[in-house]
Amino acid sequence: MPSFVVGAYASLPQGREAQETYYDLLGEQPWIEGTELPFPGDLADTADRIWLAGHLPKHWRGNTVTVIPGTMQHVWKDPNFGLASPDEDGRKVALAFMKQLREALADFAQWRASQDVKFIEIHSAPTRIASRDAMAASLEALAQLDWSGAKLVIEHCDKYVEGQKPEKGFLSIEDEIALCGSAGIGLTVNWGRSVVEGRTPETAVAHVEAAAKAGVLSGLMFSGTGPEETQYGYGWIDGHLPMNPDEPTSLMDAAAIKAAVRAAGTQERPLDYLGAKVCVPKDATVEERLDYLARIHEAVVA
């Protein structure tokens, strides 16, 4: 059975004391085997890495890291930034950013006294102009680096669609699947990001099926999205909406989750991980935050 990870950072309460309580509560759940950590986030600075190493449940061995927060922070400042950038300077800056993560991971593993980050989710930025050839060159460069025992996976985001306002607007799933096959790495599908691209839950299933058919599907993360404005943002935002009915406008309900899980099951090789990452109401208690994640897990295993 794949590891089940939670993107706890999306539902993390404010304040270190509340965050420590939340991590303690998540660590008590036998179905959670790790978390998805954002970079930069609490991995950026030494003091925060020390805090994180001490308060992340010690038995969590299936952790992942996503570089999408830092990637988008850079893209918003420099539209040429990205591992798939046809602009060589923009690609070099993205590779330097990844080397910062490599150093942070090595330091985190030292403070943690364990190499329990298993996967690093990377992305084919920049928006609109991403190049498959440039991404291939970056993957070749990244393969030469020591990732403290972690494996690289490409996490698919919405591709650039002419006439549609992109959330990310990176490479197509077809290009990324081909790159994964050439580089010998896996691909992770985020349910919400695929649905943002195609504006229908069927897109997520189609993406999972395509990656599974190619034998490169490594992870499947469940975040919701929908066409209407909510407390989490505008319509079709990559805003990690909870599942329906926790968020009635979300297109991610139990049936949609099961359809994606069934599609993933068509791959001969089992997935490395499944997971849930959702935002929650700001005033939610730590117990309520856990419940939002638990209901997704229940739909996955039902």
GROMACS .gro file of C-alpha atoms in nm:
model
  302
    1MET     CA    1   0.000   0.000   0.000
    2PRO     CA    2   0.142   0.344  -0.088
    3SER     CA    3   0.236   0.581   0.191
    4PHE     CA    4  -0.031   0.839   0.274
    5VAL     CA    5   0.108   1.190   0.319
    6VAL     CA    6  -0.067   1.509   0.421
    7GLY     CA    7   0.025   1.854   0.296
    8ALA     CA    8  -0.006   1.986   0.647
    9TYR     CA    9   0.136   2.326   0.559
   10ALA     CA   10  -0.185   2.418   0.376
   11SER     CA   11  -0.393   2.362   0.691
   12LEU     CA   12  -0.132   2.468   0.948
   13PRO     CA   13  -0.266   2.697   1.223
   14GLN     CA   14  -0.096   3.024   1.315
   15GLY     CA   15   0.167   3.029   1.590
   16ARG     CA   16   0.434   2.777   1.684
   17GLU     CA   17   0.247   2.639   1.986
   18ALA     CA   18  -0.063   2.559   1.780
   19GLN     CA   19   0.154   2.416   1.501
   20GLU     CA   20   0.332   2.187   1.746
   21THR     CA   21  -0.005   2.068   1.877
   22TYR     CA   22  -0.123   2.004   1.521
   23TYR     CA   23   0.186   1.803   1.428
   24ASP     CA   24   0.148   1.601   1.750
   25LEU     CA   25  -0.215   1.526   1.662
   26LEU     CA   26  -0.128   1.427   1.304
   27GLY     CA   27   0.148   1.205   1.437
   28GLU     CA   28  -0.104   1.009   1.643
   29GLN     CA   29  -0.294   0.902   1.331
   30PRO     CA   30  -0.183   0.555   1.215
   31TRP     CA   31  -0.283   0.626   0.853
   32ILE     CA   32  -0.047   0.924   0.813
   33GLU     CA   33   0.309   0.827   0.719
   34GLY     CA   34   0.452   1.165   0.628
   35THR     CA   35   0.391   1.521   0.521
   36GLU     CA   36   0.452   1.737   0.216
   37LEU     CA   37   0.690   2.016   0.314
   38PRO     CA   38   0.704   2.342   0.116
   39PHE     CA   39   1.029   2.498   0.007
   40PRO     CA   40   1.134   2.755   0.115
   41GLY     CA   41   0.889   2.741   0.411
   42ASP     CA   42   1.033   2.604   0.734
   43LEU     CA   43   1.322   2.449   0.542
   44ALA     CA   44   1.463   2.787   0.443
   45ASP     CA   45   1.641   2.896   0.762
   46THR     CA   46   1.856   2.702   1.006
   47ALA     CA   47   1.648   2.793   1.311
   48ASP     CA   48   1.326   2.686   1.138
   49ARG     CA   49   1.485   2.362   1.017
   50ILE     CA   50   1.589   2.282   1.373
   51TRP     CA   51   1.234   2.349   1.495
   52LEU     CA   52   1.083   2.138   1.216
   53ALA     CA   53   1.325   1.850   1.270
   54GLY     CA   54   1.228   1.842   1.636
   55HIS     CA   55   0.851   1.862   1.595
   56LEU     CA   56   0.781   1.659   1.283
   57PRO     CA   57   0.669   1.317   1.414
   58LYS     CA   58   0.978   1.099   1.440
   59HIS     CA   59   0.813   0.794   1.285
   60TRP     CA   60   0.721   0.978   0.964
   61ARG     CA   61   0.948   0.824   0.701
   62GLY     CA   62   0.748   0.904   0.388
   63ASN     CA   63   0.790   1.282   0.371
   64THR     CA   64   0.801   1.477   0.046
   65VAL     CA   65   0.911   1.829  -0.042
   66THR     CA   66   0.736   2.053  -0.294
   67VAL     CA   67   0.921   2.343  -0.454
   68ILE     CA   68   0.607   2.503  -0.600
   69PRO     CA   69   0.589   2.787  -0.341
   70GLY     CA   70   0.942   2.907  -0.414
   71THR     CA   71   0.904   2.842  -0.785
   72MET     CA   72   0.600   3.066  -0.810
   73GLN     CA   73   0.757   3.336  -0.591
   74HIS     CA   74   1.040   3.351  -0.845
   75VAL     CA   75   0.812   3.331  -1.152
   76TRP     CA   76   0.605   3.625  -1.030
   77LYS     CA   77   0.923   3.833  -1.009
   78ASP     CA   78   1.092   3.698  -1.322
   79PRO     CA   79   0.878   3.540  -1.598
   80ASN     CA   80   1.188   3.370  -1.739
   81PHE     CA   81   1.257   3.173  -1.419
   82GLY     CA   82   1.217   2.797  -1.433
   83LEU     CA   83   1.376   2.458  -1.486
   84ALA     CA   84   1.203   2.446  -1.826
   85SER     CA   85   1.296   2.800  -1.924
   86PRO     CA   86   1.419   2.857  -2.280
   87ASP     CA   87   1.605   3.157  -2.136
   88GLU     CA   88   1.940   3.020  -2.019
   89ASP     CA   89   1.980   3.278  -1.743
   90GLY     CA   90   1.633   3.200  -1.609
   91ARG     CA   91   1.713   2.829  -1.611
   92LYS     CA   92   2.046   2.881  -1.432
   93VAL     CA   93   1.873   3.075  -1.155
   94ALA     CA   94   1.622   2.792  -1.118
   95LEU     CA   95   1.904   2.538  -1.091
   96ALA     CA   96   2.072   2.756  -0.828
   97PHE     CA   97   1.740   2.760  -0.638
   98MET     CA   98   1.737   2.380  -0.644
   99LYS     CA   99   2.093   2.373  -0.510
  100GLN     CA  100   1.971   2.585  -0.218
  101LEU     CA  101   1.714   2.314  -0.150
  102ARG     CA  102   1.981   2.046  -0.170
  103GLU     CA  103   2.181   2.223   0.099
  104ALA     CA  104   1.873   2.278   0.314
  105LEU     CA  105   1.779   1.910   0.287
  106ALA     CA  106   2.125   1.798   0.390
  107ASP     CA  107   2.111   2.025   0.695
  108PHE     CA  108   1.757   1.912   0.781
  109ALA     CA  109   1.861   1.546   0.761
  110GLN     CA  110   2.149   1.619   0.998
  111TRP     CA  111   1.925   1.785   1.256
  112ARG     CA  112   1.665   1.515   1.206
  113ALA     CA  113   1.932   1.242   1.238
  114SER     CA  114   1.746   1.062   0.960
  115GLN     CA  115   1.707   1.081   0.582
  116ASP     CA  116   1.330   1.051   0.570
  117VAL     CA  117   1.242   1.291   0.289
  118LYS     CA  118   1.169   1.040   0.014
  119PHE     CA  119   1.055   1.256  -0.278
  120ILE     CA  120   1.110   1.608  -0.410
  121GLU     CA  121   0.835   1.745  -0.633
  122ILE     CA  122   0.975   1.972  -0.904
  123HIS     CA  123   0.789   2.171  -1.169
  124SER     CA  124   0.824   2.269  -1.535
  125ALA     CA  125   0.811   2.648  -1.502
  126PRO     CA  126   0.794   2.912  -1.646
  127THR     CA  127   0.444   3.012  -1.748
  128ARG     CA  128   0.351   2.992  -2.118
  129ILE     CA  129   0.705   2.959  -2.256
  130ALA     CA  130   0.819   2.634  -2.090
  131SER     CA  131   1.043   2.419  -2.312
  132ARG     CA  132   1.063   2.040  -2.302
  133ASP     CA  133   1.426   2.048  -2.419
  134ALA     CA  134   1.521   2.296  -2.147
  135MET     CA  135   1.352   2.079  -1.883
  136ALA     CA  136   1.543   1.776  -2.011
  137ALA     CA  137   1.871   1.965  -1.970
  138SER     CA  138   1.776   2.064  -1.616
  139LEU     CA  139   1.684   1.707  -1.523
  140GLU     CA  140   2.023   1.593  -1.647
  141ALA     CA  141   2.194   1.853  -1.428
  142LEU     CA  142   1.982   1.773  -1.123
  143ALA     CA  143   2.057   1.401  -1.157
  144GLN     CA  144   2.423   1.476  -1.079
  145LEU     CA  145   2.341   1.615  -0.733
  146ASP     CA  146   2.310   1.443  -0.395
  147TRP     CA  147   1.952   1.478  -0.266
  148SER     CA  148   2.007   1.317   0.075
  149GLY     CA  149   1.835   0.998  -0.030
  150ALA     CA  150   1.530   1.164  -0.189
  151LYS     CA  151   1.409   1.098  -0.543
  152LEU     CA  152   1.300   1.368  -0.786
  153VAL     CA  153   0.948   1.357  -0.931
  154ILE     CA  154   0.780   1.601  -1.166
  155GLU     CA  155   0.450   1.727  -1.025
  156HIS     CA  156   0.216   1.822  -1.307
  157CYS     CA  157   0.053   2.164  -1.292
  158ASP     CA  158  -0.197   2.311  -1.536
  159LYS     CA  159  -0.046   2.346  -1.881
  160TYR     CA  160  -0.071   2.670  -2.074
  161VAL     CA  161  -0.404   2.675  -2.259
  162GLU     CA  162  -0.449   2.946  -2.522
  163GLY     CA  163  -0.732   3.182  -2.423
  164GLN     CA  164  -0.751   3.054  -2.064
  165LYS     CA  165  -0.596   3.241  -1.771
  166PRO     CA  166  -0.332   3.005  -1.633
  167GLU     CA  167  -0.269   2.931  -1.268
  168LYS     CA  168   0.073   2.790  -1.351
  169GLY     CA  169   0.071   2.738  -1.731
  170PHE     CA  170   0.365   2.496  -1.747
  171LEU     CA  171   0.437   2.197  -1.974
  172SER     CA  172   0.171   1.950  -2.086
  173ILE     CA  173   0.126   1.616  -1.914
  174GLU     CA  174   0.237   1.447  -2.238
  175ASP     CA  175   0.569   1.632  -2.237
  176GLU     CA  176   0.625   1.562  -1.869
  177ILE     CA  177   0.547   1.191  -1.905
  178ALA     CA  178   0.800   1.171  -2.189
  179LEU     CA  179   1.059   1.354  -1.979
  180CYS     CA  180   1.002   1.120  -1.684
  181GLY     CA  181   1.048   0.819  -1.910
  182SER     CA  182   1.374   0.954  -2.050
  183ALA     CA  183   1.512   1.062  -1.714
  184GLY     CA  184   1.398   0.754  -1.524
  185ILE     CA  185   1.199   0.950  -1.266
  186GLY     CA  186   0.837   0.950  -1.157
  187LEU     CA  187   0.544   1.186  -1.207
  188THR     CA  188   0.295   1.306  -0.947
  189VAL     CA  189  -0.057   1.418  -1.034
  190ASN     CA  190  -0.224   1.679  -0.816
  191TRP     CA  191  -0.600   1.634  -0.867
  192GLY     CA  192  -0.688   2.002  -0.836
  193ARG     CA  193  -0.414   2.126  -1.067
  194SER     CA  194  -0.524   1.889  -1.342
  195VAL     CA  195  -0.886   1.997  -1.298
  196VAL     CA  196  -0.785   2.365  -1.312
  197GLU     CA  197  -0.633   2.283  -1.652
  198GLY     CA  198  -0.930   2.098  -1.801
  199ARG     CA  199  -1.214   2.254  -1.600
  200THR     CA  200  -1.358   1.907  -1.530
  201PRO     CA  201  -1.281   1.615  -1.294
  202GLU     CA  202  -1.235   1.393  -1.598
  203THR     CA  203  -0.907   1.572  -1.672
  204ALA     CA  204  -0.755   1.443  -1.349
  205VAL     CA  205  -0.857   1.087  -1.432
  206ALA     CA  206  -0.719   1.121  -1.785
  207HIS     CA  207  -0.386   1.249  -1.652
  208VAL     CA  208  -0.361   0.966  -1.400
  209GLU     CA  209  -0.446   0.711  -1.668
  210ALA     CA  210  -0.185   0.851  -1.907
  211ALA     CA  211   0.092   0.846  -1.646
  212ALA     CA  212  -0.011   0.498  -1.531
  213LYS     CA  213  -0.012   0.366  -1.888
  214ALA     CA  214   0.342   0.497  -1.931
  215GLY     CA  215   0.443   0.338  -1.601
  216VAL     CA  216   0.576   0.663  -1.451
  217LEU     CA  217   0.302   0.747  -1.199
  218SER     CA  218   0.468   0.794  -0.861
  219GLY     CA  219   0.225   1.003  -0.654
  220LEU     CA  220  -0.135   1.119  -0.645
  221MET     CA  221  -0.225   1.418  -0.429
  222PHE     CA  222  -0.581   1.532  -0.362
  223SER     CA  223  -0.652   1.906  -0.350
  224GLY     CA  224  -0.985   2.049  -0.459
  225THR     CA  225  -1.089   2.325  -0.694
  226GLY     CA  226  -1.407   2.461  -0.846
  227PRO     CA  227  -1.558   2.729  -1.069
  228GLU     CA  228  -1.693   2.960  -0.799
  229GLU     CA  229  -1.535   3.221  -0.573
  230THR     CA  230  -1.503   3.100  -0.214
  231GLN     CA  231  -1.328   3.194   0.109
  232TYR     CA  232  -1.022   3.028  -0.048
  233GLY     CA  233  -1.010   3.256  -0.352
  234TYR     CA  234  -1.145   3.315  -0.701
  235GLY     CA  235  -1.297   3.052  -0.928
  236TRP     CA  236  -1.061   2.787  -1.067
  237ILE     CA  237  -0.790   2.886  -0.823
  238ASP     CA  238  -0.519   2.637  -0.735
  239GLY     CA  239  -0.630   2.698  -0.378
  240HIS     CA  240  -0.638   2.350  -0.225
  241LEU     CA  241  -1.014   2.354  -0.163
  242PRO     CA  242  -1.149   2.089   0.077
  243MET     CA  243  -1.350   1.803  -0.065
  244ASN     CA  244  -1.723   1.834  -0.121
  245PRO     CA  245  -1.936   1.857   0.097
  246ASP     CA  246  -1.685   2.025   0.334
  247GLU     CA  247  -1.665   2.290   0.059
  248PRO     CA  248  -1.991   2.265  -0.142
  249THR     CA  249  -1.844   2.434  -0.452
  250SER     CA  250  -1.553   2.190  -0.473
  251LEU     CA  251  -1.565   1.943  -0.762
  252MET     CA  252  -1.361   1.696  -0.557
  253ASP     CA  253  -1.613   1.463  -0.394
  254ALA     CA  254  -1.580   1.101  -0.284
  255ALA     CA  255  -1.677   0.969  -0.627
  256ALA     CA  256  -1.416   1.186  -0.801
  257ILE     CA  257  -1.150   1.071  -0.556
  258LYS     CA  258  -1.238   0.706  -0.611
  259ALA     CA  259  -1.228   0.749  -0.989
  260ALA     CA  260  -0.872   0.883  -0.972
  261VAL     CA  261  -0.762   0.607  -0.733
  262ARG     CA  262  -0.907   0.342  -0.965
  263ALA     CA  263  -0.720   0.496  -1.257
  264ALA     CA  264  -0.395   0.486  -1.060
  265GLY     CA  265  -0.457   0.117  -0.991
  266THR     CA  266  -0.421   0.038  -1.361
  267GLN     CA  267  -0.044   0.081  -1.333
  268GLU     CA  268   0.144  -0.246  -1.283
  269ARG     CA  269   0.383  -0.085  -1.037
  270PRO     CA  270   0.212   0.043  -0.719
  271LEU     CA  271   0.222   0.413  -0.638
  272ASP     CA  272   0.488   0.542  -0.402
  273TYR     CA  273   0.247   0.773  -0.222
  274LEU     CA  274  -0.104   0.910  -0.203
  275GLY     CA  275  -0.199   1.220  -0.013
  276ALA     CA  276  -0.425   1.508   0.075
  277LYS     CA  277  -0.353   1.881   0.088
  278VAL     CA  278  -0.637   2.121   0.160
  279CYS     CA  279  -0.686   2.463   0.309
  280VAL     CA  280  -0.936   2.498   0.592
  281PRO     CA  281  -1.134   2.784   0.750
  282LYS     CA  282  -0.904   3.016   0.943
  283ASP     CA  283  -1.086   2.962   1.273
  284ALA     CA  284  -1.086   2.580   1.252
  285THR     CA  285  -0.958   2.391   1.556
  286VAL     CA  286  -0.669   2.149   1.516
  287GLU     CA  287  -0.916   1.862   1.546
  288GLU     CA  288  -1.130   2.009   1.267
  289ARG     CA  289  -0.821   2.056   1.050
  290LEU     CA  290  -0.741   1.687   1.092
  291ASP     CA  291  -1.101   1.594   1.006
  292TYR     CA  292  -1.078   1.769   0.667
  293LEU     CA  293  -0.780   1.547   0.581
  294ALA     CA  294  -0.927   1.233   0.735
  295ARG     CA  295  -1.239   1.250   0.518
  296ILE     CA  296  -1.023   1.251   0.204
  297HIS     CA  297  -0.828   0.952   0.334
  298GLU     CA  298  -1.155   0.770   0.400
  299ALA     CA  299  -1.264   0.831   0.040
  300VAL     CA  300  -0.926   0.707  -0.089
  301VAL     CA  301  -0.939   0.376   0.098
  302ALA     CA  302  -1.316   0.315   0.079
   0.00000   0.00000   0.00000
